[in-house]
CSV table of C-alpha atoms in Angstrom, one decimal:
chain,number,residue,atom,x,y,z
A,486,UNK,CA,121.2,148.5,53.5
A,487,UNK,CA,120.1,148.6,56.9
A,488,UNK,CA,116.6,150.0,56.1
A,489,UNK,CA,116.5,147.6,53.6
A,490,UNK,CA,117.0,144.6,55.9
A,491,UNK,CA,114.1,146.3,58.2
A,492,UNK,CA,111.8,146.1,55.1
A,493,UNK,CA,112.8,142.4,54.3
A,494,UNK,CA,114.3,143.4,51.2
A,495,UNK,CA,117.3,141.2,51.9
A,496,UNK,CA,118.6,140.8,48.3
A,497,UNK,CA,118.3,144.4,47.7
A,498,UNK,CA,120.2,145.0,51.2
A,499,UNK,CA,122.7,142.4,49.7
A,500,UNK,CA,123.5,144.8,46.6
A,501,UNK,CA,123.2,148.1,49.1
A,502,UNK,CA,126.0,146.8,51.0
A,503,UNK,CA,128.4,145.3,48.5
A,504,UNK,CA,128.9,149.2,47.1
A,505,UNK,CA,129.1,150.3,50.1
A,506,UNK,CA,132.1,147.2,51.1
A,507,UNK,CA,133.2,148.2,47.4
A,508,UNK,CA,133.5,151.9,48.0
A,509,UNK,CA,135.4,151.9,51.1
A,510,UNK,CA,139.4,151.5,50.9
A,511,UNK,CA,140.7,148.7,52.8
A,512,UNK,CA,142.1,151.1,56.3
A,513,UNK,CA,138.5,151.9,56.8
A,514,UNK,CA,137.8,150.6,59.8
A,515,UNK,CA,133.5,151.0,59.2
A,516,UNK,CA,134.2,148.3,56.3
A,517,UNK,CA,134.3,145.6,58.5
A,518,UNK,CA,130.8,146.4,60.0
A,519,UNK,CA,129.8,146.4,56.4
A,520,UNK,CA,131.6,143.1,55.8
A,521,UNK,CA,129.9,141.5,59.3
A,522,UNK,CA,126.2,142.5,57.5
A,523,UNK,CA,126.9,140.9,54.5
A,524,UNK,CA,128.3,137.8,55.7
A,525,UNK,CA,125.1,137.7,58.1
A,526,UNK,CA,123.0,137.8,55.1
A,527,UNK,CA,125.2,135.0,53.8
A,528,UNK,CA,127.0,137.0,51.1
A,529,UNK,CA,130.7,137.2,52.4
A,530,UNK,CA,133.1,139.4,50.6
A,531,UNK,CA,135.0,136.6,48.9
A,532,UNK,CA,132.5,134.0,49.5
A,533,UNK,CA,131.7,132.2,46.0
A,534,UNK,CA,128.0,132.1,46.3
A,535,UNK,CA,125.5,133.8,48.8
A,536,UNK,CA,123.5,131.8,51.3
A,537,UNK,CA,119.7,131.3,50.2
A,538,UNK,CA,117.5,134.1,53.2
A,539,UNK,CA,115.9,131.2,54.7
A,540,UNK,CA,119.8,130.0,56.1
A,541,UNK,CA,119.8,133.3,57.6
A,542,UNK,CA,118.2,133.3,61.4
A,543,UNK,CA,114.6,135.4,61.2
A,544,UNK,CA,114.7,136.9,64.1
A,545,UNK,CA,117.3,139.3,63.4
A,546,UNK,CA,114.7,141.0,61.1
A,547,UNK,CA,112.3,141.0,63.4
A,548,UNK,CA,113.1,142.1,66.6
A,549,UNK,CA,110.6,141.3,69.5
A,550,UNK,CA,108.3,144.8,70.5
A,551,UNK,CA,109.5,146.6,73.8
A,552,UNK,CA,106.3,146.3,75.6
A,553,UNK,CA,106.3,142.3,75.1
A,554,UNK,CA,109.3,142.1,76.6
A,555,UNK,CA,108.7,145.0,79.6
A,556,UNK,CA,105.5,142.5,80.4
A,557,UNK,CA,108.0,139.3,80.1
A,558,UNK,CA,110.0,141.2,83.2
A,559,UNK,CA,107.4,143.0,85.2
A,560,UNK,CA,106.1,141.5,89.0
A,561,UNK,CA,102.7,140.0,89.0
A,562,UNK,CA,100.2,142.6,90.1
A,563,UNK,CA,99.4,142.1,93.5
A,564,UNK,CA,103.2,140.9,94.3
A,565,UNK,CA,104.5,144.5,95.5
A,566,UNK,CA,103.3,145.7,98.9
């Protein structure tokens, strides 16, 4: 599912982890990660019907590149002495 989510394959992700929540017996404690990922893509175990993708924030598919945010932080040239 996770790969899935990178690709933006969201509904597909949706499926990926719903056998993987469905496989799992109820003491496995990795189940409720899976159950946190699907309720982020607005499909909670339980929930009657899944959120539409656009209800689900955008920027957790697309997270912001290292260097961008390296620059963001780095002194202005000239500021070190």
């Amino acid at each position: 599912g996770d790969v899935l989510v990178i690709q933006g394959k969201t509904d597909e992700a949706r499926v990926a982890y719903a056998a993987a929540y469905k496989a799992m017996g109820e003491k496995i404690d990795y189940r409720r990660l899976i159950d946190a990922k699907l309720t982020a893509l607005g499909a909670a175990p339980g929930a009657s019907a899944p959120m539409p993708v656009a209800a689900v924030a955008p920027a957790a598919a697309k997270a912001p590149a290292a260097s961008a945010s390296i620059a963001a932080t780095a002194p202005a040239s000239g500021a070190i002495k």
